[in-house]
Coordinates of C-alpha atoms in Angstrom, one line a residue:
Chain A
M1 CA -14.1 -2.3 1.0
A2 CA -13.2 -4.4 -2.0
L3 CA -14.5 -1.7 -4.3
G4 CA -12.4 0.8 -2.6
G5 CA -9.5 -1.4 -2.7
G6 CA -10.1 -2.2 -6.3
V7 CA -10.5 1.6 -7.2
F8 CA -7.4 2.5 -5.4
V9 CA -5.2 -0.1 -7.5
L10 CA -6.8 1.0 -10.8
V11 CA -6.0 4.6 -9.9
L12 CA -2.4 3.5 -9.1
V13 CA -2.1 1.6 -12.3
G14 CA -3.3 4.6 -13.9
V15 CA -1.0 6.9 -12.4
A16 CA 2.0 4.6 -13.4
L17 CA 0.9 4.4 -17.0
A18 CA 0.4 8.0 -17.3
A19 CA 3.4 9.0 -15.2
P20 CA 5.0 11.1 -18.1
L21 CA 1.8 12.9 -18.3
I22 CA 0.9 13.7 -14.9
A23 CA 4.3 14.0 -13.3
P24 CA 5.2 17.8 -12.9
Y25 CA 8.9 17.6 -13.7
D26 CA 11.5 15.0 -15.1
P27 CA 11.9 12.6 -12.1
I28 CA 15.7 12.3 -12.5
R29 CA 16.8 16.0 -13.5
Q30 CA 18.8 17.5 -10.9
S31 CA 18.8 20.8 -10.0
L32 CA 21.3 22.1 -7.4
R33 CA 19.7 25.3 -7.0
A34 CA 16.5 23.9 -5.6
R35 CA 18.2 21.1 -3.4
L36 CA 16.4 19.9 -0.3
A37 CA 13.4 22.5 -0.7
A38 CA 10.6 22.0 1.7
P39 CA 6.9 21.6 0.0
T40 CA 6.5 24.7 -1.6
L41 CA 4.5 26.5 -4.4
A42 CA 7.5 28.6 -5.4
G43 CA 10.9 27.2 -5.0
A44 CA 14.2 28.8 -5.4
D45 CA 14.0 27.6 -9.1
G46 CA 10.9 29.6 -9.4
K47 CA 8.7 26.2 -9.7
A48 CA 6.3 24.6 -7.4
H49 CA 7.3 21.6 -5.7
L50 CA 4.2 20.0 -3.9
L51 CA 6.2 17.4 -2.0
G52 CA 9.4 19.3 -2.0
T53 CA 12.7 18.2 -3.4
D54 CA 15.6 16.0 -2.5
H55 CA 19.3 16.3 -1.9
L56 CA 19.9 16.5 -5.7
G57 CA 17.1 18.9 -6.3
R58 CA 14.8 16.3 -7.9
D59 CA 11.2 16.8 -7.6
V60 CA 9.9 14.4 -4.9
L61 CA 6.1 14.2 -6.4
S62 CA 7.5 13.3 -9.8
R63 CA 9.8 10.7 -8.3
A64 CA 6.9 9.1 -6.2
I65 CA 4.6 9.1 -9.3
Y66 CA 7.4 7.3 -11.4
G67 CA 7.9 5.1 -8.5
A68 CA 4.6 3.5 -8.7
R69 CA 5.8 2.2 -12.2
V70 CA 8.6 0.3 -10.4
S71 CA 6.5 -0.9 -7.7
L72 CA 3.6 -2.3 -9.9
L73 CA 5.7 -3.7 -12.7
V74 CA 7.8 -5.7 -10.2
G75 CA 4.6 -6.5 -8.1
F76 CA 2.5 -7.9 -10.9
A77 CA 5.2 -9.6 -12.7
A78 CA 6.5 -11.4 -9.7
V79 CA 2.8 -12.3 -8.8
V80 CA 2.7 -13.9 -12.6
V81 CA 6.1 -15.7 -12.2
G82 CA 5.0 -16.9 -8.7
G83 CA 1.5 -18.0 -9.8
I84 CA 2.4 -19.9 -13.0
L85 CA 5.4 -21.8 -11.2
G86 CA 3.0 -22.4 -8.1
V87 CA 0.1 -23.5 -10.2
T88 CA 2.2 -25.8 -12.5
L89 CA 3.8 -27.4 -9.6
G90 CA 0.7 -27.6 -7.4
L91 CA -0.8 -29.6 -10.6
L92 CA 1.9 -31.8 -11.1
A93 CA 2.1 -32.7 -7.4
G94 CA -1.5 -33.5 -7.3
F95 CA -1.6 -35.5 -10.2
R96 CA 1.4 -37.2 -10.5
G97 CA 1.6 -38.3 -6.7
G98 CA 4.6 -40.1 -5.8
W99 CA 8.1 -38.8 -5.6
P100 CA 7.3 -35.5 -7.7
D101 CA 4.5 -34.9 -4.9
S102 CA 7.1 -35.6 -2.4
V103 CA 10.0 -33.7 -3.6
I104 CA 7.6 -30.4 -4.3
M105 CA 6.0 -30.6 -1.0
T106 CA 9.4 -30.8 0.7
L107 CA 10.5 -27.9 -1.2
A108 CA 7.5 -25.9 -0.3
D109 CA 8.1 -26.9 3.5
A110 CA 11.9 -26.0 3.4
Q111 CA 11.0 -22.6 1.9
L112 CA 8.3 -21.7 4.4
A113 CA 10.8 -22.9 7.1
F114 CA 13.2 -20.0 6.3
P115 CA 13.1 -16.4 6.2
F116 CA 13.0 -15.7 2.5
I117 CA 14.6 -12.3 2.4
L118 CA 18.1 -13.8 3.4
L119 CA 18.1 -16.1 0.3
A120 CA 16.9 -13.3 -1.8
I121 CA 19.8 -11.0 -0.4
G122 CA 22.3 -14.0 -1.0
I123 CA 20.9 -14.3 -4.7
I124 CA 20.7 -10.9 -5.6
A125 CA 24.3 -10.1 -4.0
V126 CA 25.8 -12.5 -6.2
L127 CA 23.7 -12.0 -9.6
G128 CA 23.7 -8.2 -9.2
P129 CA 20.4 -6.2 -9.0
S130 CA 18.5 -5.9 -12.2
F131 CA 14.6 -6.0 -12.9
P132 CA 14.7 -9.6 -14.2
T133 CA 16.5 -10.9 -11.2
L134 CA 14.3 -9.0 -9.0
I135 CA 11.0 -10.2 -10.6
V136 CA 12.4 -13.9 -10.5
V137 CA 13.5 -13.8 -7.0
I138 CA 10.3 -12.2 -5.6
G139 CA 8.4 -14.4 -7.7
L140 CA 10.2 -17.4 -6.5
S141 CA 9.4 -16.1 -2.8
G142 CA 5.6 -16.8 -3.5
W143 CA 4.8 -19.9 -5.2
V144 CA 4.3 -22.1 -2.3
T145 CA 0.7 -21.0 -1.4
Y146 CA -0.6 -21.4 -5.0
A147 CA 0.9 -24.7 -5.1
R148 CA -0.6 -26.0 -1.9
V149 CA -4.0 -24.9 -2.8
L150 CA -4.0 -26.4 -6.3
R151 CA -2.6 -29.6 -5.1
S152 CA -5.2 -29.9 -2.3
Q153 CA -7.8 -29.2 -4.9
V154 CA -6.6 -31.9 -7.5
L155 CA -6.6 -34.3 -4.6
V156 CA -10.2 -33.6 -3.7
L157 CA -11.3 -33.7 -7.5
R158 CA -9.0 -36.6 -8.5
S159 CA -10.9 -39.2 -6.7
R160 CA -14.5 -38.0 -7.7
E161 CA -16.4 -40.4 -10.0
F162 CA -17.1 -37.8 -12.9
V163 CA -13.1 -37.6 -13.3
D164 CA -13.0 -41.4 -13.6
A165 CA -15.6 -41.1 -16.1
I166 CA -13.9 -38.5 -18.2
H167 CA -11.1 -40.7 -18.3
A168 CA -13.2 -43.6 -19.2
L169 CA -14.7 -41.6 -22.0
G170 CA -11.2 -40.8 -23.3
G171 CA -11.0 -37.2 -22.0
S172 CA -7.2 -36.0 -21.3
V173 CA -5.8 -34.8 -18.2
A174 CA -5.7 -31.2 -19.7
R175 CA -9.4 -31.2 -20.1
V176 CA -10.0 -32.3 -16.5
I177 CA -7.4 -29.3 -15.7
A178 CA -9.1 -26.8 -17.7
R179 CA -12.8 -27.7 -17.6
H180 CA -13.0 -28.9 -13.8
I181 CA -9.9 -27.7 -11.7
L182 CA -9.1 -24.3 -12.8
P183 CA -12.9 -23.0 -12.7
N184 CA -12.9 -24.4 -9.1
V185 CA -9.8 -22.8 -7.7
L186 CA -10.2 -19.6 -9.7
S187 CA -11.6 -17.6 -6.7
S188 CA -8.8 -19.0 -4.5
L189 CA -6.3 -17.8 -7.0
V190 CA -7.6 -14.2 -7.3
V191 CA -7.4 -14.3 -3.4
I192 CA -3.9 -15.4 -3.2
A193 CA -2.7 -13.2 -6.2
T194 CA -4.0 -10.0 -4.3
L195 CA -2.3 -10.9 -0.9
E196 CA 0.9 -11.8 -3.0
L197 CA 0.8 -8.6 -4.7
A198 CA 1.0 -6.6 -1.3
R199 CA 3.7 -8.8 -0.2
A200 CA 5.7 -8.5 -3.5
I201 CA 5.3 -4.8 -3.4
V202 CA 6.6 -4.6 0.1
L203 CA 9.5 -7.0 -0.7
E204 CA 10.5 -5.1 -3.7
A205 CA 10.7 -1.8 -1.7
T206 CA 12.6 -3.4 1.0
L207 CA 15.3 -4.8 -1.4
S208 CA 15.5 -1.5 -2.8
F209 CA 15.7 0.2 0.5
L210 CA 18.7 -2.1 1.3
G211 CA 20.2 -0.9 -2.0
L212 CA 19.6 -4.4 -3.7
G213 CA 16.5 -3.5 -5.7
V214 CA 16.0 -1.1 -8.4
Q215 CA 19.3 1.0 -8.8
P216 CA 19.4 4.7 -8.8
P217 CA 18.8 7.1 -10.5
T218 CA 15.5 5.2 -11.5
P219 CA 13.0 6.3 -8.9
S220 CA 11.5 3.5 -6.5
W221 CA 9.6 4.0 -3.4
G222 CA 11.9 2.0 -1.3
G223 CA 15.0 3.5 -2.9
M224 CA 13.5 6.9 -2.2
V225 CA 13.2 6.3 1.7
H226 CA 16.8 5.0 1.6
E227 CA 17.9 8.2 -0.1
G228 CA 16.1 10.3 2.2
R229 CA 17.2 8.5 5.3
E230 CA 20.4 10.6 5.8
Y231 CA 18.3 14.2 5.7
L232 CA 15.5 13.0 8.0
D233 CA 16.4 15.8 10.4
S234 CA 16.4 18.4 7.8
A235 CA 14.2 17.3 4.9
W236 CA 11.8 14.7 6.3
W237 CA 9.7 14.9 3.2
I238 CA 12.1 12.9 1.1
S239 CA 11.6 9.7 2.8
T240 CA 8.1 10.3 4.3
A241 CA 6.3 10.9 1.1
P242 CA 7.2 7.9 -0.8
G243 CA 7.1 5.9 2.5
I244 CA 3.5 6.7 3.2
V245 CA 2.4 6.0 -0.4
L246 CA 4.1 2.7 0.0
M247 CA 2.5 1.9 3.3
L248 CA -1.1 2.9 2.1
T249 CA -0.6 0.7 -0.9
S250 CA 0.3 -2.2 1.2
I251 CA -2.3 -1.9 3.7
I252 CA -5.1 -1.3 1.1
V253 CA -4.1 -4.2 -1.1
S254 CA -3.7 -6.6 1.6
R255 CA -6.9 -5.4 3.3
T256 CA -8.7 -5.9 -0.2
G257 CA -7.2 -9.3 -0.2
D258 CA -8.5 -10.3 3.2
W259 CA -11.7 -8.9 2.5
L260 CA -12.0 -11.3 -1.0
R261 CA -10.9 -14.2 1.1
D262 CA -13.6 -13.6 3.7
L263 CA -16.1 -13.3 0.8
L264 CA -15.0 -16.0 -1.8
D265 CA -12.9 -18.4 0.1
P266 CA -13.1 -18.5 3.9
T267 CA -11.3 -21.9 3.7
L268 CA -7.9 -20.2 2.9
R269 CA -7.7 -18.4 6.3
G270 CA -5.4 -20.8 7.7
E271 CA -2.7 -20.4 5.0
Chain B
M1 CA 5.0 -40.1 25.5
R2 CA 3.8 -42.6 23.1
G3 CA 4.6 -41.4 19.6
L4 CA 7.2 -38.8 20.7
L5 CA 10.0 -40.6 19.3
P6 CA 8.8 -41.0 15.6
F7 CA 7.4 -37.3 15.7
L8 CA 11.0 -36.3 16.8
A9 CA 12.6 -38.2 14.3
S10 CA 10.4 -36.9 11.4
R11 CA 10.8 -33.2 12.5
L12 CA 14.6 -33.7 12.8
L13 CA 14.6 -35.3 9.2
R14 CA 12.6 -32.1 8.0
A15 CA 15.0 -29.8 9.7
A16 CA 18.0 -31.5 8.0
I17 CA 16.4 -31.3 4.6
S18 CA 15.9 -27.8 5.2
L19 CA 19.2 -27.1 6.2
W20 CA 20.8 -29.1 3.3
L21 CA 18.6 -27.3 0.7
V22 CA 19.6 -24.0 1.9
S23 CA 23.2 -24.7 1.7
T24 CA 22.7 -26.3 -1.6
V25 CA 21.0 -23.0 -3.0
V26 CA 23.9 -21.1 -1.4
F27 CA 26.6 -23.1 -3.3
V28 CA 24.7 -23.0 -6.6
V29 CA 24.4 -19.3 -6.4
M30 CA 28.1 -19.1 -5.5
R31 CA 28.9 -21.1 -8.5
L32 CA 26.7 -18.9 -10.7
S33 CA 28.3 -15.9 -9.5
G34 CA 31.5 -17.0 -11.5
D35 CA 35.2 -17.1 -10.5
P36 CA 36.0 -15.3 -7.0
V37 CA 39.6 -15.6 -7.5
P38 CA 40.0 -12.3 -9.4
L39 CA 38.6 -10.5 -6.6
L40 CA 41.1 -12.1 -4.0
L41 CA 44.1 -11.0 -6.3
P42 CA 45.4 -7.8 -7.6
P43 CA 44.4 -7.0 -11.1
D44 CA 47.7 -7.5 -12.7
A45 CA 48.3 -10.9 -11.0
P46 CA 50.2 -13.3 -13.4
R47 CA 48.3 -16.4 -14.7
S48 CA 50.5 -18.7 -12.8
E49 CA 49.3 -17.0 -9.6
I50 CA 45.8 -17.2 -10.5
F51 CA 46.3 -20.8 -11.2
R52 CA 47.9 -21.4 -7.7
V53 CA 45.0 -19.7 -6.0
R54 CA 42.3 -21.8 -7.9
A55 CA 44.0 -24.9 -6.8
E56 CA 44.4 -23.9 -3.4
L57 CA 40.7 -23.0 -3.2
G58 CA 39.9 -26.3 -4.8
L59 CA 38.2 -24.5 -7.8
D60 CA 40.1 -26.7 -10.2
R61 CA 38.1 -29.8 -9.0
P62 CA 35.0 -31.4 -10.7
L63 CA 31.9 -29.6 -9.5
P64 CA 30.4 -32.8 -7.4
V65 CA 33.7 -32.8 -5.5
Q66 CA 33.6 -29.0 -4.8
Y67 CA 30.0 -29.6 -3.6
A68 CA 31.0 -32.3 -1.2
F69 CA 33.8 -30.3 0.2
F70 CA 31.7 -27.3 0.4
L71 CA 29.1 -29.2 2.5
G72 CA 31.9 -30.8 4.6
N73 CA 33.5 -27.3 5.5
A74 CA 30.1 -25.6 6.2
L75 CA 29.3 -28.4 8.7
R76 CA 32.6 -27.6 10.4
G77 CA 32.2 -23.9 10.4
D78 CA 34.6 -23.2 7.8
F79 CA 33.5 -20.7 5.2
G80 CA 36.9 -19.4 4.2
Q81 CA 38.6 -16.3 4.6
S82 CA 36.8 -13.1 4.7
I83 CA 38.2 -10.9 2.1
H84 CA 37.5 -7.7 3.8
F85 CA 38.4 -8.7 7.5
R86 CA 41.2 -11.1 6.6
Q87 CA 40.0 -13.5 9.3
P88 CA 38.0 -16.7 8.9
A89 CA 34.6 -15.8 8.0
F90 CA 33.0 -17.9 10.8
R91 CA 34.9 -15.9 13.4
V92 CA 33.8 -12.7 12.0
V93 CA 30.2 -13.4 12.0
L94 CA 30.2 -14.9 15.4
G95 CA 31.7 -11.6 16.6
Y96 CA 28.5 -9.8 15.4
L97 CA 25.9 -12.5 16.7
P98 CA 25.6 -11.1 20.1
A99 CA 24.3 -7.9 18.9
T100 CA 21.6 -9.7 16.8
L101 CA 20.8 -12.0 19.5
E102 CA 20.3 -9.0 21.9
L103 CA 18.2 -7.2 19.4
G104 CA 16.2 -10.2 18.6
L105 CA 15.5 -11.1 22.2
T106 CA 14.4 -7.9 23.2
A107 CA 12.1 -7.3 20.2
F108 CA 10.6 -10.5 21.1
V109 CA 10.1 -10.0 24.8
L110 CA 8.5 -6.5 23.9
A111 CA 6.3 -8.0 21.4
V112 CA 4.9 -10.6 23.9
L113 CA 4.6 -8.4 26.9
I114 CA 2.6 -5.8 24.8
A115 CA 0.5 -7.9 22.5
L116 CA -0.7 -10.5 25.1
P117 CA -2.6 -8.2 27.4
I118 CA -3.9 -6.0 24.3
G119 CA -5.1 -9.5 22.5
V120 CA -7.0 -10.5 26.1
L121 CA -8.3 -7.1 26.5
S122 CA -9.6 -6.7 23.0
A123 CA -11.3 -10.2 23.4
V124 CA -12.8 -9.6 26.6
W125 CA -14.0 -6.1 25.6
R126 CA -14.9 -7.0 21.9
N127 CA -16.0 -4.3 19.7
S128 CA -15.2 -1.5 22.3
V129 CA -12.9 1.5 21.5
V130 CA -9.9 -0.3 22.8
D131 CA -10.6 -3.3 20.7
Q132 CA -11.0 -1.4 17.5
A133 CA -8.1 0.8 18.0
A134 CA -5.7 -1.8 19.0
M135 CA -7.0 -4.2 15.9
G136 CA -6.7 -1.3 13.6
L137 CA -3.2 -0.6 14.7
A138 CA -2.3 -4.3 14.5
L139 CA -3.3 -4.2 10.6
V140 CA -1.1 -1.5 10.0
G141 CA 1.6 -3.2 11.9
Q142 CA 1.2 -6.4 10.0
S143 CA 1.2 -4.9 6.6
A144 CA 3.4 -1.7 6.8
P145 CA 6.9 -2.3 5.5
T146 CA 9.4 -2.9 8.6
F147 CA 11.9 -0.2 7.3
F148 CA 9.3 2.4 7.2
I149 CA 8.0 1.8 10.6
G150 CA 11.6 2.4 11.8
I151 CA 11.9 5.5 9.7
L152 CA 8.8 7.0 11.2
L153 CA 9.9 6.1 14.7
I154 CA 13.2 7.9 14.2
L155 CA 11.4 11.0 12.8
V156 CA 9.0 11.1 15.5
V157 CA 10.4 9.9 18.7
S158 CA 14.1 10.8 18.1
L159 CA 14.1 13.7 16.0
N160 CA 10.7 15.4 16.6
F161 CA 10.6 14.9 20.5
G162 CA 14.3 14.0 21.2
L163 CA 13.5 11.2 23.5
L164 CA 15.7 8.5 22.2
P165 CA 19.0 8.1 20.1
T166 CA 18.6 7.5 16.3
S167 CA 21.3 4.8 15.8
G168 CA 24.1 2.8 17.2
R169 CA 24.5 0.4 20.2
E170 CA 25.6 2.1 23.5
S171 CA 22.9 1.9 26.3
W172 CA 19.7 0.4 26.8
R173 CA 18.1 3.5 25.3
H174 CA 19.7 2.8 22.0
L175 CA 17.9 -0.6 21.9
V176 CA 14.3 0.6 22.3
L177 CA 13.6 1.8 19.1
P178 CA 15.2 -1.1 16.9
A179 CA 13.4 -3.6 19.2
L180 CA 10.0 -1.9 18.6
T181 CA 10.6 -1.8 14.8
L182 CA 11.7 -5.4 14.7
G183 CA 9.1 -6.6 17.0
A184 CA 6.1 -4.5 15.5
F185 CA 5.2 -7.4 12.9
A186 CA 5.3 -10.1 15.7
M187 CA 3.4 -7.8 18.1
A188 CA 0.6 -7.4 15.5
S189 CA 0.4 -11.0 14.7
I190 CA 0.4 -12.2 18.4
S191 CA -2.2 -9.8 19.4
R192 CA -4.7 -10.6 16.7
L193 CA -4.3 -14.3 17.3
T194 CA -4.4 -14.0 21.1
R195 CA -7.8 -12.0 20.5
S196 CA -9.3 -14.8 18.3
A197 CA -8.0 -17.7 20.5
V198 CA -9.4 -16.1 23.7
L199 CA -12.7 -15.2 21.9
E200 CA -13.0 -18.9 20.7
V201 CA -12.6 -20.2 24.3
L202 CA -14.9 -17.6 25.7
G203 CA -17.7 -19.1 23.7
A204 CA -16.9 -22.6 25.0
D205 CA -19.4 -24.5 27.0
Y206 CA -17.3 -25.2 30.0
V207 CA -16.8 -21.2 30.1
R208 CA -20.6 -20.9 30.1
T209 CA -20.9 -23.4 33.0
A210 CA -18.2 -21.5 34.9
R211 CA -20.1 -18.5 34.5
A212 CA -23.3 -20.2 35.3
K213 CA -21.6 -21.3 38.8
G214 CA -21.2 -17.8 39.5
V215 CA -17.4 -17.7 38.8
S216 CA -16.6 -13.9 38.5
E217 CA -15.6 -12.8 35.0
A218 CA -11.9 -12.1 35.9
L219 CA -11.4 -15.5 37.1
V220 CA -13.1 -17.0 34.1
V221 CA -10.7 -15.0 31.8
A222 CA -7.8 -16.0 34.3
K223 CA -8.3 -19.5 35.1
H224 CA -10.4 -21.0 32.3
T225 CA -9.7 -19.1 29.3
L226 CA -6.1 -18.3 29.2
K227 CA -4.8 -21.9 29.9
N228 CA -6.9 -23.1 27.1
A229 CA -6.0 -20.4 24.6
A230 CA -2.2 -21.0 25.3
V231 CA -1.6 -23.7 22.7
P232 CA -2.1 -21.7 19.6
I233 CA -0.6 -18.6 21.1
V234 CA 2.6 -20.6 21.8
T235 CA 2.9 -21.8 18.4
I236 CA 2.4 -18.5 16.5
T237 CA 4.5 -16.8 19.3
G238 CA 7.3 -19.2 18.6
L239 CA 7.1 -19.0 14.8
Q240 CA 7.2 -15.1 15.1
F241 CA 10.4 -15.4 17.0
G242 CA 12.1 -17.4 14.1
S243 CA 10.9 -14.7 11.6
L244 CA 12.5 -11.9 13.4
L245 CA 15.7 -13.2 12.1
G246 CA 14.5 -12.0 8.8
G247 CA 13.5 -8.5 9.9
A248 CA 16.8 -8.1 11.8
V249 CA 18.6 -7.3 8.4
V250 CA 16.1 -4.5 7.6
T251 CA 16.0 -3.1 11.1
E252 CA 19.8 -3.4 11.8
T253 CA 20.4 -1.2 8.5
V254 CA 17.9 1.4 9.6
F255 CA 19.5 2.0 12.9
A256 CA 22.9 1.1 12.4
W257 CA 22.8 -1.7 14.8
P258 CA 26.2 -3.6 14.5
G259 CA 24.6 -7.2 14.1
I260 CA 24.9 -9.9 11.5
G261 CA 22.2 -8.5 9.3
R262 CA 24.1 -5.1 8.7
L263 CA 27.2 -7.1 8.5
A264 CA 25.7 -9.2 5.5
I265 CA 24.5 -6.1 3.7
H266 CA 27.9 -4.5 4.0
S267 CA 29.7 -7.7 3.0
I268 CA 27.6 -7.5 -0.2
Y269 CA 28.7 -4.1 -1.1
N270 CA 32.3 -5.1 -0.4
R271 CA 31.8 -8.4 -2.4
D272 CA 32.8 -10.4 0.7
Y273 CA 31.1 -13.6 -0.3
P274 CA 32.5 -15.9 2.3
I275 CA 30.9 -13.6 5.0
V276 CA 27.5 -13.4 3.0
Q277 CA 27.5 -17.2 2.8
C278 CA 28.3 -17.7 6.4
T279 CA 25.6 -15.6 7.4
V280 CA 22.8 -16.8 5.5
F281 CA 24.0 -20.5 6.5
L282 CA 24.0 -19.4 10.2
S283 CA 20.7 -17.6 10.2
A284 CA 19.2 -20.5 8.4
L285 CA 20.9 -23.0 11.1
L286 CA 19.4 -20.7 13.8
F287 CA 16.0 -20.4 12.3
I288 CA 15.5 -24.1 11.8
A289 CA 16.7 -25.0 15.3
I290 CA 14.3 -22.5 16.7
N291 CA 11.4 -23.9 14.7
F292 CA 12.5 -27.2 15.7
C293 CA 12.4 -26.5 19.5
I294 CA 8.9 -25.0 18.8
D295 CA 7.8 -28.1 16.9
L296 CA 9.3 -30.2 20.1
I297 CA 7.4 -27.9 22.6
Y298 CA 4.3 -27.9 20.7
G299 CA 4.4 -31.8 20.5
L300 CA 4.7 -32.1 24.2
L301 CA 1.8 -29.7 25.0
D302 CA -0.7 -31.1 22.6
P303 CA -0.4 -35.1 22.0
R304 CA -2.8 -34.7 18.9
V305 CA 0.1 -32.9 17.0
R306 CA 2.4 -36.0 16.9
A307 CA -0.3 -38.0 15.0
S308 CA -0.2 -35.7 11.9

């Protein structure tokens, strides 16, 4: 199961990296003669379009292949941003205790108590959609789980005698973190990051679908579903092809995360 | 009832902090966006006019003062004039609220009515075809993007079979697909949780005792199991109700449903920030109020919760 999931992600990464080599056509080149062509081996422009063309005559397969770049780039980058932020804040809350701990955990509670997509929409509405904004906003939406797990791990270890012994021998906090805390939470972090990746990819697609994510003509799965919405009746493939790829990606990645969790760290179930 | 008051107070405090944080973020984001005055005036407006409007909106005052005014106005429901509708933003948003509530409530009721029996049956017939099919579907419902579930429903139910309309808000028939789409995630979560809650209780000693006494299986489930599985189910159900609000933005956009979610998206395109602000604030208020009520019900149902 995890193997299958891992292979799927690797293949997807390969497709994204090699997009210019694999994609049959330029994803943003329009061809008015070949507009809204159904999946075909010989279109009106004399070319094969395995997944058809969209309302501007662009090849849907090529766009879906390039769309993987956006999904994975934003997804992985957002996971990194959220992970760094969450791990840092979690360590800070755990080691410092006191008011930094209270502030950080109150923030976490407040964020969990609110549908983040509304806030994301507000922020993007004002700052304007761009790759950096998208990555930061989606990253911000996912720091809480990391922070909670790190904090509780620190609290558990901080009171152990060997940590006192390290301090007594002159070992630094950094040493405790690097040698004792991070190795202990590594498997939890892998599980959280996998589940977060699925969430980040879906959130990016959702924002792009709403017109707040990646802007045309750059192809993204969410944006393609949005573009095809008006042609559902006559050209169903425009929305369906990227939508199904997106749905499969989300299901497989999150199932892999579930599976890793049950294998590596069943205590995360409640999170 | 011992301990209920402190519990209530701590939850109320938490709700207030959440609301304050959301409004602060809204304020900061608004300030980051720069000067809204040029949006309000024609491009060739004289400088004196710009200064007059700036003063009128209080934008010439120090930031902390502006912040205090913003919080005070927000509490009174004053978010300024909508640029597009030329009416108070709060009134505009209130006008769109009933459609969203109608959709949200229907989605919620549908989700519960469908998910509860599925969850119970999946637990009772564990590992049967019914169980496996239902849980497989629930997994899809939990990880598939809401907007694409909506698109698929339109494609299959409306366009392919012509059973229901694709968009708008006229009759109950217009409500079915949006409600199913919005409720899909909640349906999946509630059915999975119901299944595991019922499974847990089915393995309990008192259930075995009841069976040993010769109580029929149907009665065991109905009388001994459901009541005890209720607390976790009520909690997750309540939480799902709150998160429906977030999904409403997407669902309303897919089905052209005239609620506050679609209003917010349109207002973003129109750069109508007072409306966007008001929608975010009002949704936060609704969401936090709902969660507060759920905490309260939970605290009443299960005294152990108050201690934590």
